[in-house]
N, CA and C atoms as an extended XYZ file, in Angstrom:
291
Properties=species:S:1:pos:R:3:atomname:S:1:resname:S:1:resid:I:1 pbc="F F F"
N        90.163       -7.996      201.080 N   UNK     1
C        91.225       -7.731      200.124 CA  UNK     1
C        92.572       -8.043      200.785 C   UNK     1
N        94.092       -8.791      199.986 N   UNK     2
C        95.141       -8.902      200.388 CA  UNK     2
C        95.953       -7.771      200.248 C   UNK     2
N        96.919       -7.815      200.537 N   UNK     3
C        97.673       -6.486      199.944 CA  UNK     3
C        99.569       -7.383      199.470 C   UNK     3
N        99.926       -6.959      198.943 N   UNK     4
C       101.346       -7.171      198.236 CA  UNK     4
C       102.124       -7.690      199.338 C   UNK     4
N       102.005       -7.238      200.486 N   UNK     5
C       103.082       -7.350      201.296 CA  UNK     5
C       102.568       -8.935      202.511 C   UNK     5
N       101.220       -9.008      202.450 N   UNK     6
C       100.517      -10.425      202.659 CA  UNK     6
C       101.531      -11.897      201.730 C   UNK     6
N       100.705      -11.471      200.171 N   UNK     7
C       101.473      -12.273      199.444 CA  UNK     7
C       102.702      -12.831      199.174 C   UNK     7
N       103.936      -11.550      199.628 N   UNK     8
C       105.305      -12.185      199.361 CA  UNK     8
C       105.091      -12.518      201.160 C   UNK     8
N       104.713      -12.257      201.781 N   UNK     9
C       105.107      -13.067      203.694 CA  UNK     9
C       104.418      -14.366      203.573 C   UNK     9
N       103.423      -14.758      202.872 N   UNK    10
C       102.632      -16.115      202.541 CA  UNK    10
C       103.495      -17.015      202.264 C   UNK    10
N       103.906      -16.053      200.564 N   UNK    11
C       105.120      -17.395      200.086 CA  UNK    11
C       106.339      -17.990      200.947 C   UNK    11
N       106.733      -16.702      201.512 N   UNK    12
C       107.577      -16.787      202.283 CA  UNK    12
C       107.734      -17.876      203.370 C   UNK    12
N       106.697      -17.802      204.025 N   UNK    13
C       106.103      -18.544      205.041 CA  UNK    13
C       106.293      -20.465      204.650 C   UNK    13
N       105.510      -20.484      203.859 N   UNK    14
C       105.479      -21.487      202.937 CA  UNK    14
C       106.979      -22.015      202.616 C   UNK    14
N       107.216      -21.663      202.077 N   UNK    15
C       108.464      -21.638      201.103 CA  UNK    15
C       107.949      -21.597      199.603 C   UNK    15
N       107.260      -20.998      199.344 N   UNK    16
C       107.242      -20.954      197.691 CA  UNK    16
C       107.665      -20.213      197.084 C   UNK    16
N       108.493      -20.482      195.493 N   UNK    17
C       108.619      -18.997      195.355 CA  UNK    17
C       107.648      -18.630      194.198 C   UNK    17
N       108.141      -17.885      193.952 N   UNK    18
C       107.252      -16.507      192.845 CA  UNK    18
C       106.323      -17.255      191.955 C   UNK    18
N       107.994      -18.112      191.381 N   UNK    19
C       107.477      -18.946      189.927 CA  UNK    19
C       106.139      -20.296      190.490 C   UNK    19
N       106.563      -20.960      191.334 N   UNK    20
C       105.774      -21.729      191.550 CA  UNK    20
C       104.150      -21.413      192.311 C   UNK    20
N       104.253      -20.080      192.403 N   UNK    21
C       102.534      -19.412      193.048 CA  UNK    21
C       102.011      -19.560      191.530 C   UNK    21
N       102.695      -18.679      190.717 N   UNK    22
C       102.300      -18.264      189.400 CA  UNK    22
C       101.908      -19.732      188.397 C   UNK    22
N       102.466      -20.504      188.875 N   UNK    23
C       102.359      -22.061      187.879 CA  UNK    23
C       100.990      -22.338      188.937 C   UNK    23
N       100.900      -22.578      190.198 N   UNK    24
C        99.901      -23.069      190.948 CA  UNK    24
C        98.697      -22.191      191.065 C   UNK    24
N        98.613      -21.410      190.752 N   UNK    25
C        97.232      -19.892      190.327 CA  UNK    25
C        96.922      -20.112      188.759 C   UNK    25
N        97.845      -20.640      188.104 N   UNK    26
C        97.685      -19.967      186.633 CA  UNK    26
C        97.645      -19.090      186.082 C   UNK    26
N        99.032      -18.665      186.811 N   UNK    27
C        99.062      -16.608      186.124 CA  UNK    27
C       100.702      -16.902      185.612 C   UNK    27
N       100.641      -15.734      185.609 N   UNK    28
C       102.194      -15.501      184.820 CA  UNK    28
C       102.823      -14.975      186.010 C   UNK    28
N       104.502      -15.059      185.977 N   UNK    29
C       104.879      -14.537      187.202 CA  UNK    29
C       105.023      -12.625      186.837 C   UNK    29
N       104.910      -12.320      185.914 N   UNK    30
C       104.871      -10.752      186.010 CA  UNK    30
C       103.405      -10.731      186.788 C   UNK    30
N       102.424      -11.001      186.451 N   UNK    31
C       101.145      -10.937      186.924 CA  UNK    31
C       101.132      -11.401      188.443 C   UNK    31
N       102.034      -12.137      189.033 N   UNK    32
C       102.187      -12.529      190.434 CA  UNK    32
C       102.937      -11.396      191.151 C   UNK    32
N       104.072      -10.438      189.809 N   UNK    33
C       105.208       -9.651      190.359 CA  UNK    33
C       103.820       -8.329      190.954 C   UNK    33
N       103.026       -8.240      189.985 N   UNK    34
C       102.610       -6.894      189.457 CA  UNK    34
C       101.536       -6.856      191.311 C   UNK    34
N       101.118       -8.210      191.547 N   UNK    35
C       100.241       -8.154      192.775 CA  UNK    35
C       101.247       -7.575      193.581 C   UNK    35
N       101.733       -8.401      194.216 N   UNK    36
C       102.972       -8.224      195.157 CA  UNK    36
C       103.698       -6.801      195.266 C   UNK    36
N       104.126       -6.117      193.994 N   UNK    37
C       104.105       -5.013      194.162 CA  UNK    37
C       102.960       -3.463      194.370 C   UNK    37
N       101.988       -4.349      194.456 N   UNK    38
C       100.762       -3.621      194.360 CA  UNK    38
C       100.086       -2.601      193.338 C   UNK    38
N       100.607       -3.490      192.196 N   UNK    39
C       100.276       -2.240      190.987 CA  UNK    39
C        98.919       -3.026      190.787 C   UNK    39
N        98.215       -3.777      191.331 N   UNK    40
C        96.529       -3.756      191.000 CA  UNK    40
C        95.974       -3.228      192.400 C   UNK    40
N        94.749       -2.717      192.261 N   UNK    41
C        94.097       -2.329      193.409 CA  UNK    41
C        92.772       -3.567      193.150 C   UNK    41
N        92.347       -3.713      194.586 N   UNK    42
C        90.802       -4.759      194.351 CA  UNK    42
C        91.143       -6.318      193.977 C   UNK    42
N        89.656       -6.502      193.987 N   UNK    43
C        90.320       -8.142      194.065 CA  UNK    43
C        89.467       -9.044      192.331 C   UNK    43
N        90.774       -8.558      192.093 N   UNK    44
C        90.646       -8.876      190.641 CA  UNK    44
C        90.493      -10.535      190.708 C   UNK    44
N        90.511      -10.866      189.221 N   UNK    45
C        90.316      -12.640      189.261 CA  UNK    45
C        91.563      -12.998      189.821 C   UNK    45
N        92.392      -12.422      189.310 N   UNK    46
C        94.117      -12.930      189.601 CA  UNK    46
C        94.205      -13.006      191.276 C   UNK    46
N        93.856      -11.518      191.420 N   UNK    47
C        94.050      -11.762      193.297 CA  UNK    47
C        93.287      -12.839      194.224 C   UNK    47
N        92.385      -13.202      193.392 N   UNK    48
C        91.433      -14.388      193.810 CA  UNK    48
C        92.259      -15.178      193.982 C   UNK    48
N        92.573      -15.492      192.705 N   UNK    49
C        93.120      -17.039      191.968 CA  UNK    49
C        94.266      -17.354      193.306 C   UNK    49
N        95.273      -16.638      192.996 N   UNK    50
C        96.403      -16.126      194.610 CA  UNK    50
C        95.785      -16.386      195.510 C   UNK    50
N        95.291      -15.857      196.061 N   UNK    51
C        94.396      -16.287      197.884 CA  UNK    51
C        94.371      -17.583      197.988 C   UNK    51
N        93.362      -18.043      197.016 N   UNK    52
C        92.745      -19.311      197.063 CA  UNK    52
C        94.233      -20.226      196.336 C   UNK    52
N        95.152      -20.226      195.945 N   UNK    53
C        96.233      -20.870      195.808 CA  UNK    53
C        96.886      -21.015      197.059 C   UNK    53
N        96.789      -19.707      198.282 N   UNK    54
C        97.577      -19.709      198.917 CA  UNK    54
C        97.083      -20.455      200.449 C   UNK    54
N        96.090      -19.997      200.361 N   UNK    55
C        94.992      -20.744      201.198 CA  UNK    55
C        95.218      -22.238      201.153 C   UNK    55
N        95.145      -22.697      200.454 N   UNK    56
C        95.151      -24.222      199.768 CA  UNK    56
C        96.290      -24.644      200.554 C   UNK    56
N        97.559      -23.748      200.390 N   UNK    57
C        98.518      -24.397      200.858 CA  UNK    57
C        98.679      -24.126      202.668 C   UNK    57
N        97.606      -23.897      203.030 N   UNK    58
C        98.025      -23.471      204.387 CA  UNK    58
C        97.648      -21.798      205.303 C   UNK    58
N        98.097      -21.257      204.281 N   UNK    59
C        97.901      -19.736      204.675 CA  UNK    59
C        96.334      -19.184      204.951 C   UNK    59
N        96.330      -18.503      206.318 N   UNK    60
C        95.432      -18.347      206.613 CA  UNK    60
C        95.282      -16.413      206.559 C   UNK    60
N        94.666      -15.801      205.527 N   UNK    61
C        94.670      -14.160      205.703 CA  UNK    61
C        94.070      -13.646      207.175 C   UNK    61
N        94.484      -12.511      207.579 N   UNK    62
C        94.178      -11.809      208.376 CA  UNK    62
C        93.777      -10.550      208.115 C   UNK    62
N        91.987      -10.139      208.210 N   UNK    63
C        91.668       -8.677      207.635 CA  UNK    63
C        92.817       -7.516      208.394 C   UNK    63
N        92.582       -6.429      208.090 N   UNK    64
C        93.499       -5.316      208.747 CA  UNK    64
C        92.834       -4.613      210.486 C   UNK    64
N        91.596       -4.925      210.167 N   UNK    65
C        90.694       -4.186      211.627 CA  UNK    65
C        91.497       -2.935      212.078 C   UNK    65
N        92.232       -3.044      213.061 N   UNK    66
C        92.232       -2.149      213.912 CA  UNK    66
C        94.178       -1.822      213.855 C   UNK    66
N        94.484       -0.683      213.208 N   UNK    67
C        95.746       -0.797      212.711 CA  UNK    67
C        96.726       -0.498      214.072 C   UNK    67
N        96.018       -0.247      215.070 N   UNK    68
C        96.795       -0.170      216.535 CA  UNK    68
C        97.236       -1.720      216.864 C   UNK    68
N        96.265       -2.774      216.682 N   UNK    69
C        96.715       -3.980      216.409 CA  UNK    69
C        98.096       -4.923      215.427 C   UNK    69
N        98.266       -3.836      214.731 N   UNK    70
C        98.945       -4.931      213.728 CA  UNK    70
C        99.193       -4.413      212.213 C   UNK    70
N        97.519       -4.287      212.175 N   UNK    71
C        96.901       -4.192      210.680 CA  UNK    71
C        96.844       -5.463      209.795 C   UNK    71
N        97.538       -5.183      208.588 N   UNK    72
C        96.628       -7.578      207.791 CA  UNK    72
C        97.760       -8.040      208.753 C   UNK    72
N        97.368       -9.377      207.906 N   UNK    73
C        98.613      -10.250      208.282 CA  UNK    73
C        98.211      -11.449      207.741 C   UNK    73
N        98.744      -12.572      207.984 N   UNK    74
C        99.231      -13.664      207.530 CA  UNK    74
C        99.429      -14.514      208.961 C   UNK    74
N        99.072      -16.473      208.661 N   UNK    75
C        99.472      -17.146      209.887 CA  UNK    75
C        99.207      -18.430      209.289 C   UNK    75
N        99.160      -19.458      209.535 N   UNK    76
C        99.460      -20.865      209.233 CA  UNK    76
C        98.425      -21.405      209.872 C   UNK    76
N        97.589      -22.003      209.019 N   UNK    77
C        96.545      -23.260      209.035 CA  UNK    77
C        97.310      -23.799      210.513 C   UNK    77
N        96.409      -24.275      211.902 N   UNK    78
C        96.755      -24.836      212.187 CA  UNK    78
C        96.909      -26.483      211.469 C   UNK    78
N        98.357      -27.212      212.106 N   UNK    79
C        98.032      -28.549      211.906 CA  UNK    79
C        96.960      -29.600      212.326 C   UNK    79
N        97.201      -30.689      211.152 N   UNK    80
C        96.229      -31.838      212.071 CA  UNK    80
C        96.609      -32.902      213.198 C   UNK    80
N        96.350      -33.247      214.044 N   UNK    81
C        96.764      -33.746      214.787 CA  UNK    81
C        97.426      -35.058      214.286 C   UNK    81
N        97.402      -35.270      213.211 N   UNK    82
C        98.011      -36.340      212.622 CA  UNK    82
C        99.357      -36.296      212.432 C   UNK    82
N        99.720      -35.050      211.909 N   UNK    83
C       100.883      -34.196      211.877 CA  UNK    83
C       101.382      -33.493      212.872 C   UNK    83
N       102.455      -33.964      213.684 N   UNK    84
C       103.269      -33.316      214.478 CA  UNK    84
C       104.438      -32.453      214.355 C   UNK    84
N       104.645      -33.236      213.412 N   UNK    85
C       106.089      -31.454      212.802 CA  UNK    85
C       107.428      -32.704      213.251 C   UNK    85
N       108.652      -31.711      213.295 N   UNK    86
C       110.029      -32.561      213.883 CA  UNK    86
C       109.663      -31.552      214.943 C   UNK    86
N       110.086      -32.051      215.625 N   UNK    87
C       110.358      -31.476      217.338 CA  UNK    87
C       111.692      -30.456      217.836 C   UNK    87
N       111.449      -30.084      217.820 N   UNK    88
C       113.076      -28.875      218.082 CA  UNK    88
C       114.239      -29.773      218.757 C   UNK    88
N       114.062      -30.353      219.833 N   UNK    89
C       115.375      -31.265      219.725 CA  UNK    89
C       115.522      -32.615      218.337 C   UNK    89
N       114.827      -32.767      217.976 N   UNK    90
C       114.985      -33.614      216.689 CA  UNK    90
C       115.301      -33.347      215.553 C   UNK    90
N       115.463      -31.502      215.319 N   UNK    91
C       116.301      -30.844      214.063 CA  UNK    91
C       117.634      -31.283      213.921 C   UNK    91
N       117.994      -31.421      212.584 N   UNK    92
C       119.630      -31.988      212.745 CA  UNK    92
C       119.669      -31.490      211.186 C   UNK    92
N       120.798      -31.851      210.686 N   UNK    93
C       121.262      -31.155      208.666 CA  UNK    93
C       119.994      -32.022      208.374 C   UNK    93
N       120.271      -33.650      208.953 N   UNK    94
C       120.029      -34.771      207.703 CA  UNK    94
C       118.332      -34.917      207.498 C   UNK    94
N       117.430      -33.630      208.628 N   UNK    95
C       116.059      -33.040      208.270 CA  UNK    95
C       115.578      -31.822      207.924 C   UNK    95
N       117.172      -31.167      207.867 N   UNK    96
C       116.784      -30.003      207.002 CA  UNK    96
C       116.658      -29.508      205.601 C   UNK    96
N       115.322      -29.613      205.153 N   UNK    97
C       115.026      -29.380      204.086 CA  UNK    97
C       114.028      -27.525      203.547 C   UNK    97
């Protein structure tokens, strides 16, 4: 199971916002608001639909295990080696997007 506070650090992560999870799941964004704030418990179709939207884009969930650890979390697909990223001295405006 995710919890609310997974979902908005996902998008976050990402850069997506609200509206565009909700267009890419096929929910409504109250129904994206209502996760996020945790007014569903369990993993309804919707919370599915979310994961596996978010997944898609990268996001990798983290169960909660051992709450001395951490508890959930959230982390990024590693890349493919095909993909290197910009390089920290190679940030400048005219690649910031």
């Amino acid at each position: 199971m995710i919890t609310g506070t997974q979902i908005r650090g996902a998008r976050a992560m990402i850069g997506m916002s609200i509206e565009e999870l909700a267009a890419h799941a096929g929910l409504s964004v109250e129904t994206v608001q209502a996760l996020e704030n945790g007014e569903w418990a369990g993993e309804t179709r919707a919370t599915i639909d979310v994961r596996n939207t978010l997944e898609a884009h990268g996001i990798i969930f983290i169960a909660s295990g051992n709450q001395d650890e951490g508890g959930p979390g959230i982390r990024l697909r590693a890349r493919s080696s095909n993909d290197d990223g910009i390089r920290p001295e190679n940030l400048n405006a005219a690649n910031d997007d």
